[in-house]
XYZ file of C-alpha atoms in Angstrom:
704
model
C -0.182 -0.078 -0.025
C 1.352 3.477 -1.002
C 1.431 5.406 2.068
C -0.017 5.279 5.337
C -3.971 4.768 6.441
C -3.041 8.446 8.130
C -1.966 9.960 5.172
C -5.225 8.528 3.224
C -7.088 9.953 6.147
C -5.599 13.334 5.945
C -6.111 13.309 2.273
C -10.274 12.851 2.761
C -9.927 15.653 5.150
C -7.599 17.823 2.990
C -10.151 16.806 -0.113
C -13.251 17.826 1.849
C -11.884 21.108 2.914
C -11.031 21.821 -0.834
C -14.694 21.338 -1.092
C -15.861 23.886 0.836
C -13.101 26.534 -0.198
C -14.307 26.181 -3.516
C -18.188 26.845 -2.960
C -17.041 29.795 -0.786
C -15.329 31.007 -3.460
C -18.187 30.397 -6.240
C -20.204 31.717 -3.590
C -18.048 34.792 -3.704
C -18.382 35.334 -7.149
C -22.066 35.017 -7.632
C -22.266 37.546 -4.812
C -20.703 40.305 -6.827
C -23.142 39.817 -9.234
C -25.393 43.463 -8.745
C -28.899 43.128 -8.371
C -30.102 46.787 -9.957
C -34.102 45.872 -10.505
C -35.428 47.461 -7.252
C -38.945 45.326 -7.703
C -37.246 42.193 -8.464
C -34.731 42.846 -5.480
C -38.301 43.528 -3.270
C -39.833 40.166 -4.454
C -36.616 38.563 -3.534
C -36.655 40.155 -0.027
C -40.113 38.653 0.589
C -39.170 35.460 -0.739
C -36.102 35.170 2.064
C -38.249 36.653 4.529
C -41.063 34.005 4.156
C -38.207 31.129 3.686
C -36.058 32.124 6.910
C -39.340 32.304 8.980
C -40.655 28.730 8.262
C -37.204 27.265 8.456
C -37.033 28.680 11.818
C -40.123 27.486 12.909
C -39.688 24.242 11.506
C -36.052 23.570 12.965
C -37.100 24.780 16.204
C -39.667 21.781 16.792
C -36.783 19.566 15.074
C -34.259 19.983 17.142
C -36.582 19.931 20.506
C -37.315 16.451 19.062
C -33.753 15.635 18.357
C -32.406 16.870 21.797
C -34.712 14.650 23.630
C -33.747 11.410 21.186
C -30.299 12.818 22.179
C -30.690 11.962 25.455
C -32.623 8.723 25.352
C -29.990 7.522 22.966
C -27.135 8.421 26.257
C -29.153 6.866 28.627
C -30.159 3.589 26.707
C -26.561 3.028 25.311
C -25.308 3.869 28.600
C -27.611 1.097 30.358
C -26.790 -1.771 27.997
C -23.369 -0.665 27.156
C -20.811 1.722 28.785
C -21.134 5.428 29.271
C -18.132 5.787 26.310
C -20.407 4.372 23.802
C -23.548 6.095 25.082
C -21.764 9.283 24.635
C -19.943 8.903 21.513
C -23.575 7.739 19.756
C -25.269 10.571 21.127
C -22.402 12.868 19.921
C -23.283 11.133 16.490
C -26.394 11.732 16.853
C -26.782 15.121 17.408
C -24.062 16.055 14.811
C -25.523 14.608 11.746
C -28.969 16.344 12.900
C -26.823 19.292 12.728
C -25.019 18.392 9.660
C -28.508 18.125 7.969
C -29.996 20.832 9.097
C -26.865 23.299 7.926
C -26.536 21.521 4.636
C -30.517 22.114 4.150
C -29.698 26.121 5.117
C -26.697 26.305 3.105
C -28.703 24.978 -0.120
C -32.086 27.180 0.588
C -29.685 30.592 1.160
C -27.506 30.609 -1.533
C -30.550 29.716 -3.817
C -32.326 32.752 -2.353
C -29.566 34.528 -3.475
C -29.085 33.197 -6.845
C -32.445 33.520 -7.832
C -32.998 37.059 -8.281
C -29.378 37.554 -10.038
C -30.687 34.660 -12.582
C -33.598 36.325 -13.122
C -31.545 39.708 -13.722
C -28.626 37.973 -16.061
C -31.939 37.062 -18.441
C -32.101 40.169 -19.413
C -28.878 39.431 -21.324
C -29.477 36.312 -22.806
C -29.835 32.391 -22.192
C -25.969 31.894 -21.518
C -25.718 34.354 -18.875
C -28.571 33.324 -17.086
C -27.705 29.468 -17.263
C -24.294 30.480 -15.981
C -25.624 31.911 -12.839
C -27.952 29.224 -11.942
C -25.573 26.227 -12.364
C -22.788 28.595 -10.309
C -25.248 28.935 -7.539
C -26.240 25.266 -7.735
C -22.525 24.187 -7.760
C -22.103 25.995 -4.256
C -24.871 23.821 -2.523
C -23.444 20.780 -4.754
C -20.176 21.038 -2.914
C -21.166 22.480 0.060
C -23.407 19.673 0.857
C -20.761 16.754 -0.191
C -18.192 18.608 1.506
C -19.579 18.711 5.026
C -20.538 15.239 4.966
C -17.163 13.898 3.797
C -16.017 16.219 6.685
C -18.018 14.702 8.997
C -17.798 11.535 8.228
C -13.633 11.139 8.076
C -13.544 13.492 11.603
C -15.702 10.999 13.141
C -13.767 7.832 12.120
C -10.364 9.724 12.558
C -11.657 10.361 16.444
C -13.768 7.116 16.730
C -11.738 4.342 14.883
C -14.813 2.321 14.409
C -17.716 2.592 12.644
C -20.203 1.128 14.433
C -20.149 3.441 16.874
C -20.681 6.435 14.030
C -24.285 4.905 13.745
C -26.016 7.813 15.502
C -24.435 10.185 13.388
C -26.123 8.746 10.403
C -29.660 8.294 12.339
C -29.091 12.129 13.678
C -29.135 12.895 9.266
C -31.743 10.784 8.080
C -34.220 11.850 11.178
C -33.361 15.532 9.984
C -33.884 15.231 6.168
C -37.158 13.316 6.922
C -38.539 16.189 8.822
C -37.186 18.679 6.021
C -38.401 16.618 3.136
C -41.571 16.457 4.919
C -42.300 19.795 6.434
C -40.829 21.239 3.231
C -42.443 19.358 1.094
C -45.886 19.969 2.279
C -45.464 23.740 2.436
C -44.216 23.789 -1.257
C -46.759 21.570 -2.691
C -49.597 23.092 -0.701
C -48.475 26.625 -2.054
C -47.868 25.459 -5.547
C -51.548 23.327 -5.937
C -53.427 25.846 -4.016
C -52.061 28.836 -6.376
C -52.402 26.836 -9.250
C -56.151 25.894 -8.744
C -57.496 29.610 -8.004
C -55.115 31.545 -10.348
C -54.642 29.174 -13.486
C -57.991 27.378 -13.678
C -60.294 29.804 -11.999
C -58.846 33.206 -12.259
C -56.924 32.438 -15.262
C -53.953 34.188 -14.485
C -50.568 33.385 -15.258
C -48.674 31.099 -12.796
C -46.296 33.990 -11.341
C -48.970 36.832 -11.537
C -48.243 39.106 -9.026
C -52.030 39.597 -8.429
C -52.317 36.030 -6.939
C -51.900 35.998 -2.997
C -49.979 32.697 -3.228
C -47.156 33.562 -5.636
C -44.936 34.267 -2.940
C -45.804 31.203 -0.625
C -45.596 29.225 -3.801
C -41.730 30.731 -4.468
C -41.056 30.236 -0.454
C -42.038 26.634 -1.092
C -39.413 26.067 -3.677
C -36.535 27.256 -1.570
C -37.687 25.093 1.525
C -38.696 22.105 -0.321
C -36.851 21.990 -3.459
C -33.868 23.529 -1.746
C -33.674 22.976 1.852
C -35.179 19.421 1.490
C -33.109 18.544 -1.130
C -29.770 19.612 0.729
C -30.838 17.746 3.648
C -31.775 14.519 1.823
C -28.809 14.207 -0.383
C -26.476 15.305 3.151
C -28.512 12.174 4.673
C -28.322 9.985 1.429
C -24.115 10.768 1.143
C -23.625 9.968 4.869
C -25.663 6.528 5.340
C -24.486 5.437 2.134
C -20.850 5.878 2.685
C -21.002 4.709 6.168
C -23.079 1.644 5.255
C -19.974 0.673 3.076
C -17.767 1.713 5.676
C -19.820 -0.685 7.964
C -19.102 -3.694 5.976
C -15.527 -2.913 5.547
C -15.041 -2.697 9.508
C -17.126 -6.058 9.204
C -14.482 -7.684 6.859
C -11.531 -6.404 8.794
C -13.036 -7.528 12.370
C -13.464 -11.258 10.795
C -9.886 -11.545 10.673
C -9.348 -11.206 6.739
C -6.280 -9.043 6.248
C -6.336 -8.515 2.360
C -8.001 -4.961 2.635
C -6.492 -4.431 5.966
C -8.129 -1.051 7.481
C -8.095 0.698 4.399
C -10.989 -1.122 3.485
C -12.981 0.310 6.200
C -12.128 3.698 4.518
C -12.056 3.376 0.968
C -15.582 4.602 0.585
C -14.487 7.850 1.856
C -11.812 8.061 -0.453
C -13.613 7.758 -3.584
C -15.733 10.544 -2.117
C -12.920 12.575 -1.793
C -12.141 11.622 -5.719
C -15.706 12.478 -6.536
C -15.149 16.034 -5.152
C -12.345 16.857 -6.602
C -13.509 15.514 -9.882
C -17.001 17.514 -9.346
C -14.985 20.513 -9.214
C -13.115 19.594 -12.642
C -16.657 19.098 -14.075
C -18.175 22.447 -13.391
C -15.726 23.530 -15.866
C -17.241 21.788 -18.396
C -20.889 23.045 -18.043
C -20.688 25.070 -21.343
C -23.524 25.444 -23.953
C -22.867 25.592 -27.200
C -24.691 27.759 -29.888
C -26.616 24.953 -31.036
C -26.835 22.786 -27.789
C -29.732 22.105 -25.893
C -29.347 23.340 -21.864
C -29.656 19.843 -20.666
C -26.801 18.806 -22.712
C -24.593 21.530 -21.073
C -25.354 19.901 -17.977
C -24.440 16.439 -18.994
C -20.728 17.916 -20.418
C -20.371 18.521 -16.664
C -21.562 15.365 -15.248
C -20.069 13.111 -17.906
C -16.336 14.954 -16.964
C -17.045 13.888 -13.411
C -17.833 10.407 -14.041
C -14.897 10.393 -16.504
C -12.530 12.141 -14.189
C -13.940 9.866 -11.289
C -13.297 6.706 -12.799
C -9.795 7.879 -13.708
C -8.892 8.586 -9.944
C -10.813 5.286 -9.331
C -8.135 3.509 -10.922
C -5.607 5.133 -9.382
C -6.793 4.647 -5.998
C -7.638 1.136 -6.749
C -3.603 0.315 -7.984
C -2.049 2.692 -5.175
C -4.045 0.731 -2.254
C -5.021 -2.593 -3.277
C -2.366 -3.363 -6.077
C -4.603 -3.261 -8.613
C -7.555 -5.455 -7.825
C -9.908 -5.613 -11.050
C -12.920 -6.717 -9.129
C -13.182 -3.320 -6.887
C -12.290 -1.368 -9.736
C -15.201 -3.110 -11.653
C -17.623 -2.637 -8.625
C -16.609 1.176 -9.151
C -17.591 0.994 -12.890
C -21.414 -0.802 -12.332
C -21.819 2.043 -9.670
C -21.272 4.726 -12.339
C -22.806 2.458 -15.196
C -25.989 2.582 -12.771
C -25.856 6.224 -12.128
C -25.904 7.245 -15.720
C -28.482 4.691 -16.836
C -30.843 5.667 -14.012
C -30.146 9.577 -14.969
C -30.812 8.832 -18.884
C -34.254 6.892 -17.810
C -35.437 9.652 -15.663
C -34.827 12.409 -18.495
C -36.667 9.934 -21.271
C -39.532 10.136 -19.011
C -39.968 13.707 -17.710
C -38.200 15.640 -20.961
C -40.195 17.454 -23.441
C -38.054 16.184 -26.225
C -39.409 12.607 -25.899
C -42.276 10.539 -26.414
C -44.379 10.491 -22.774
C -44.623 13.780 -21.924
C -45.843 14.651 -25.615
C -48.114 11.578 -25.169
C -49.275 13.083 -21.572
C -49.768 16.504 -23.222
C -51.925 14.931 -26.225
C -54.285 13.035 -23.572
C -54.787 16.349 -22.090
C -56.940 17.389 -25.098
C -59.459 14.823 -24.259
C -59.821 16.015 -20.199
C -58.785 15.250 -16.983
C -59.025 11.868 -16.538
C -57.212 10.706 -19.738
C -54.242 13.247 -18.678
C -54.248 11.714 -15.183
C -54.217 7.938 -16.240
C -51.830 8.001 -19.220
C -48.999 10.041 -17.154
C -49.496 7.334 -13.998
C -49.336 4.915 -16.830
C -45.664 6.108 -17.546
C -45.169 6.589 -13.717
C -45.831 2.978 -13.435
C -43.851 2.017 -16.247
C -40.773 4.070 -15.422
C -40.178 1.763 -12.598
C -39.281 -1.224 -14.850
C -35.621 -0.394 -16.346
C -34.156 1.463 -13.232
C -35.094 -1.623 -11.375
C -33.095 -4.299 -13.675
C -30.615 -2.099 -13.965
C -29.652 -1.965 -10.201
C -30.637 -5.729 -10.082
C -28.200 -6.491 -12.741
C -25.301 -4.350 -10.993
C -26.421 -5.999 -7.577
C -25.985 -9.159 -8.944
C -22.423 -8.073 -11.139
C -20.641 -6.528 -8.243
C -21.719 -9.425 -5.815
C -20.504 -12.127 -8.498
C -17.139 -10.434 -9.511
C -16.118 -9.545 -6.082
C -17.133 -13.170 -4.569
C -15.246 -14.838 -7.375
C -12.135 -12.257 -6.923
C -11.919 -12.509 -3.563
C -13.896 -15.186 -1.891
C -10.478 -17.339 -1.383
C -8.862 -14.316 0.736
C -12.443 -13.942 2.526
C -15.611 -15.712 2.360
C -17.366 -15.390 -1.003
C -20.757 -13.943 1.038
C -18.907 -11.231 2.884
C -17.080 -10.554 -0.052
C -19.579 -9.875 -2.674
C -21.725 -7.966 0.151
C -18.298 -5.807 0.041
C -18.400 -4.805 -3.573
C -22.592 -4.221 -3.404
C -21.231 -1.256 -0.893
C -18.225 -0.114 -3.030
C -20.908 0.025 -6.167
C -23.128 2.146 -3.952
C -19.751 4.346 -3.005
C -19.384 4.848 -6.427
C -22.925 5.446 -7.672
C -22.418 8.328 -4.760
C -19.300 9.910 -5.750
C -21.226 12.080 -8.508
C -23.247 13.487 -5.696
C -21.565 16.964 -5.985
C -22.564 17.111 -9.775
C -25.701 16.363 -9.466
C -26.923 18.139 -6.821
C -25.482 21.054 -8.417
C -27.579 20.202 -11.373
C -30.666 20.002 -8.913
C -30.208 23.410 -7.609
C -30.533 24.771 -10.817
C -33.626 23.795 -10.833
C -35.385 25.697 -8.317
C -33.050 28.480 -8.658
C -34.706 28.841 -12.203
C -38.040 28.486 -11.398
C -37.843 31.034 -9.058
C -35.930 33.493 -11.429
C -38.885 32.774 -13.931
C -41.299 33.966 -11.066
C -39.475 36.704 -10.155
C -39.202 38.121 -13.897
C -42.933 37.758 -14.322
C -43.868 39.285 -10.814
C -41.498 42.215 -11.562
C -42.957 42.753 -15.132
C -39.695 41.776 -17.071
C -40.170 42.136 -20.773
C -41.951 38.864 -22.424
C -39.238 38.016 -24.792
C -37.103 37.558 -21.375
C -39.488 35.210 -20.081
C -40.293 32.774 -23.340
C -36.883 32.538 -24.512
C -34.682 32.963 -21.202
C -36.761 31.863 -17.991
C -39.388 29.735 -19.531
C -36.709 27.656 -21.181
C -34.436 27.072 -18.136
C -37.551 26.207 -15.948
C -38.496 23.473 -18.470
C -35.411 21.917 -17.884
C -35.003 22.459 -14.257
C -38.402 20.036 -13.872
C -36.005 17.461 -15.586
C -33.263 17.841 -13.600
C -35.009 17.778 -10.099
C -36.425 14.531 -11.318
C -33.433 13.277 -12.384
C -31.954 14.118 -8.613
C -34.875 12.470 -6.955
C -34.176 9.131 -9.223
C -30.529 9.405 -8.235
C -31.411 9.758 -4.557
C -33.887 6.953 -4.574
C -31.306 4.530 -6.034
C -28.441 5.445 -3.864
C -31.353 4.615 -1.113
C -31.831 1.441 -2.406
C -28.299 0.431 -2.215
C -27.458 1.820 0.881
C -30.305 0.095 2.643
C -29.476 -3.068 1.119
C -25.670 -2.154 2.166
C -27.322 -1.785 5.988
C -29.530 -4.923 5.773
C -26.589 -6.845 5.130
C -24.987 -5.514 8.132
C -27.942 -5.872 10.198
C -28.281 -9.335 9.096
C -24.592 -10.024 9.961
C -24.964 -8.232 13.449
C -28.282 -10.930 14.302
C -26.780 -14.166 13.056
C -24.851 -15.080 16.570
C -28.221 -14.925 18.164
C -30.850 -15.589 15.195
C -28.819 -17.241 12.208
C -31.416 -18.113 10.087
C -33.540 -14.859 8.780
C -35.410 -17.426 6.338
C -38.483 -16.271 3.873
C -40.825 -19.438 5.050
C -40.378 -18.241 8.992
C -43.709 -16.514 9.903
C -42.081 -13.615 11.254
C -40.184 -12.768 8.713
C -43.119 -12.753 6.205
C -45.348 -10.553 8.712
C -42.194 -8.274 8.897
C -42.116 -8.162 5.076
C -45.867 -7.583 4.715
C -45.437 -4.595 7.313
C -42.741 -3.171 5.664
C -43.989 -3.114 2.441
C -47.609 -1.519 3.465
C -45.328 0.868 5.269
C -44.368 3.613 2.549
C -47.844 3.578 1.150
C -49.465 4.465 5.078
C -46.396 6.823 4.834
C -47.087 8.541 1.635
C -50.957 8.445 2.004
C -50.520 10.598 5.174
C -48.321 13.126 2.995
C -50.872 13.536 0.063
C -53.740 14.379 2.343
C -51.513 16.311 4.328
C -50.474 18.537 0.591
C -54.511 18.188 0.626
C -55.257 20.341 3.552
C -52.405 22.688 3.071
C -53.769 23.307 -0.792
C -57.072 23.548 0.974
C -56.270 26.566 3.037
C -54.566 28.334 0.309
C -57.388 28.298 -1.913
C -59.659 29.464 0.436
C -57.525 32.228 1.439
C -57.029 33.249 -1.863
C -60.671 33.039 -2.767
C -61.045 35.374 0.092
C -58.379 37.804 -1.036
C -60.034 38.144 -4.192
C -63.606 38.546 -2.871
C -62.743 40.885 -0.433
C -60.696 43.525 -2.498
C -61.676 43.468 -6.103
C -58.938 45.917 -6.675
C -56.415 42.906 -6.463
C -57.385 41.449 -9.951
C -57.625 45.042 -11.264
C -54.092 45.939 -10.201
C -54.787 48.488 -8.081
C -54.383 46.597 -4.538
C -51.619 44.285 -3.410
C -52.481 41.042 -2.080
C -51.388 40.089 1.518
C -48.589 37.892 0.467
C -47.915 37.114 4.134
C -50.884 35.752 4.919
C -50.718 33.003 2.507
C -47.084 32.322 3.796
C -48.260 32.223 7.175
C -51.416 29.656 6.493
C -49.195 27.430 4.581
C -46.280 27.413 7.153
C -49.175 26.692 9.955
C -50.393 23.630 7.826
C -46.950 22.234 7.053
C -45.612 22.294 10.384
C -48.713 21.076 11.970
C -47.926 17.744 9.944
C -44.401 17.311 10.779
C -44.855 15.061 14.100
C -47.001 11.801 12.777
C -43.926 11.098 9.843
C -41.205 10.992 12.545
C -43.394 8.756 14.514
C -44.345 6.295 11.444
C -40.031 6.242 10.624
C -39.247 6.070 14.187
C -41.793 3.883 15.962
C -42.306 1.281 13.412
C -38.846 -0.909 13.610
C -38.790 -0.239 17.207
C -41.895 -1.761 17.847
C -41.681 -4.368 15.660
C -38.119 -5.347 16.910
C -39.405 -5.233 20.387
C -42.628 -7.262 19.887
C -41.816 -9.368 17.230
C -38.211 -9.378 17.735
C -35.169 -9.014 15.612
C -36.193 -11.669 12.500
C -39.899 -10.189 12.137
C -37.895 -6.599 11.959
C -35.532 -8.288 9.588
C -38.448 -8.627 7.623
C -39.480 -4.847 7.817
C -36.214 -3.782 6.589
C -36.348 -5.992 3.309
C -40.470 -4.895 3.030
C -39.696 -1.104 3.215
C -37.087 -1.663 0.127
C -39.389 -3.527 -1.764
C -42.164 -1.460 -1.255
C -40.739 2.232 -1.173
C -38.406 2.065 -3.992
C -41.174 1.425 -7.046
C -43.298 3.646 -5.232
C -41.011 6.093 -4.802
C -39.882 6.074 -8.118
C -43.494 5.935 -9.870
C -44.328 9.284 -7.970
C -41.465 11.147 -8.551
C -41.174 10.467 -11.992
C -44.511 10.325 -13.422
C -45.056 13.477 -11.236
C -42.328 14.896 -13.410
C -43.796 14.448 -16.548
C -47.002 15.515 -15.539
C -45.674 19.079 -14.717
C -43.885 19.093 -18.253
C -46.479 18.068 -19.971
C -48.273 21.456 -18.954
C -45.516 23.169 -19.883
C -45.342 21.356 -23.410
C -49.154 22.913 -23.805
C -47.537 26.500 -22.794
C -45.640 26.493 -25.207
C -48.051 26.600 -27.609
C -49.085 23.062 -28.584
C -52.478 21.434 -28.636
C -54.129 24.859 -28.124
C -51.521 26.965 -25.878
C -52.081 28.492 -22.237
C -55.782 28.686 -22.042
C -56.980 25.978 -23.642
C -59.301 22.832 -22.544
C -56.031 21.147 -22.824
C -54.035 23.269 -20.893
C -56.670 23.260 -17.736
C -56.931 19.699 -17.763
C -52.953 19.435 -17.605
C -52.921 22.030 -14.647
C -55.245 19.793 -12.749
C -52.786 16.731 -13.798
C -49.721 18.942 -12.720
C -51.700 19.630 -8.973
C -51.537 15.623 -8.884
C -48.199 15.112 -9.505
C -46.888 18.054 -7.616
C -47.654 16.530 -4.322
C -46.657 12.829 -5.556
C -42.894 14.527 -7.616
C -42.197 16.781 -4.601
C -43.990 15.653 -1.294
C -44.828 11.899 -1.132
C -42.556 10.261 -3.402
C -38.947 12.145 -2.325
C -39.847 11.495 1.469
C -40.051 8.071 0.917
C -36.249 8.127 0.317
C -35.487 8.944 3.753
C -38.116 7.103 5.183
C -36.147 3.870 3.978
C -33.156 5.226 5.741
C -34.322 5.940 9.171
C -36.107 2.612 9.591
C -32.727 1.054 8.557
C -30.788 3.184 11.038
C -33.046 3.114 13.897
C -32.836 -1.034 13.372
C -29.283 -0.954 13.412
C -28.617 1.600 16.273
C -30.894 -0.239 18.400
C -30.360 -3.925 17.727
C -28.217 -4.486 20.682
C -31.307 -3.424 22.759
C -33.724 -5.491 20.470
C -31.626 -8.107 20.942
C -31.344 -8.611 24.700
C -34.902 -7.442 25.053
C -35.880 -10.066 23.535
C -33.569 -12.672 25.428
C -35.054 -11.146 28.627
C -38.980 -11.901 27.207
C -37.763 -15.524 26.604
C -36.103 -16.249 30.235
C -39.304 -14.259 31.621
C -41.713 -16.428 29.399
C -39.539 -19.689 30.291
C -40.056 -19.155 34.063
C -43.450 -18.225 33.381
C -44.196 -21.443 32.089
C -42.491 -23.580 34.942
C -44.894 -21.871 37.680
């Protein structure tokens, strides 16, 4: 091995700091762009105030909950383990919670400052606006992954044991769940309410300043698509990386010396290579004169993947002597990621068949629009699932064959899956950069319309940028869900190894396992039903408020009175925060109840079931929702009668359904899957102890 283990730990630490410095430089260059339009700045200030108010109220409740859980974790593991174990897990939990929250706030705040500058640069043309939007996105992307990697390597350098870092990923997962749920309910409650009254009833444009819900809609983009996404991808990164580290630790602890301790931090080394590659990739995002906007963004992604694989080969050679199996695992992860990106674009981009067919179906009414969109959403699950299944089998098989003589074939194969997941994760910086571009351009379009920018700027610059943004957001959600699947499978492998000394047979025909599978499979459906209803309640409240304002003040529609934007923001804030508790109870409570009541075997079934039920549901909801949204935009470009036509009205209704699925319910399944898994991993030792005690009690009860 070239270099000591400490040298490679230091390499990861330094690269994470380089990522943060690069993000800071990009942020400085972005903020140097002057905002020379008073009305645009005023609108941006409204959005900033509403976003900050919501996040302050949401995180106040979240951290009260987190502090209570910190004490629970400390006391539980101090009693059953040791004082050292208790405080280390508790510290990891609170730091993971804080890291996920900070990642969300970074994403939101830079997007708020980017969107008004993107709108200003849109006056100069498409290319200047694209550069601003992507620069803002790259600040979020590099900040999130660098913070995540910094936390992981810092904890490992202090603890030297990834099993004591499970508290860190539990904290990140829990806050991610809150951020996705709260932000998702807010953004889609406001969006749906604004569309139903503004577009359908009043017949005014989407971001017309006369609509009292427009500011709430723009606030929603920031607290949902930016803060929620930042927290979600931070959590996805740390969970996937730590899952692979846990497998590396199990390999090392089992007495196999081929990988040594470097096998534990190898996933973090891949992450560091990914950050450096993402920085290089940002310089390739340039739009040629005849290129599509999406092509310009994809050039950065392709450059990132190529540079990453070159780096992976080098570190594989330096650390593992050029073991072909581990390098092939990294290729498999990259291939899975690229295929998922392409499939998601195929189903959500206006240049392919599904979106156009949904738009055409709108000409015969709302029913056919929804049926067609639902059909393509269901269809979109198939190919990514086949690709992931093939990747899992290939990574498992090739690593088990190559390293099976030095490790056990099963453990080697599982480690191969973990490396593939870590490789898929390595492009997260670029993926988030592309994703954050979406809400920035969405808000820029809203500011341009509300500030009265000329029609040419909106039609030729902000509208095309926004349409591509819908696809980029869908791509990221698909990426996050795919990585969640691989991370959850890796965590399940670690869970199975944890319990096999006491419960060696986790077999499918065991009634407890079957019951757990069933409960786990239906859990995402129950969870998302609650979120869909929550969006409906928030939208209902907004619809009633907008109708009230239109009725009470006729001057709003005439343009002589200003709507009460703050009232709409306050209403949807209260509705969103009112719904926060139950999702956390579902995610945290279900594995604990099943584990303590039915035991570890049933809990193992729950972990598999929530993966099998959650993954296809999440893909169907996010991809289908993106297709509905872009079908509406396809009609707004002048197809099938254009804006105001009957087809457009039908597509708007379809889009409102898709909004709730793609931005609230679907993305929230991702943290749900990982919360269930991390809670199970964290508390499995206590569950096993409890189950053993219950067995002794039952034995003596039978005797007497």
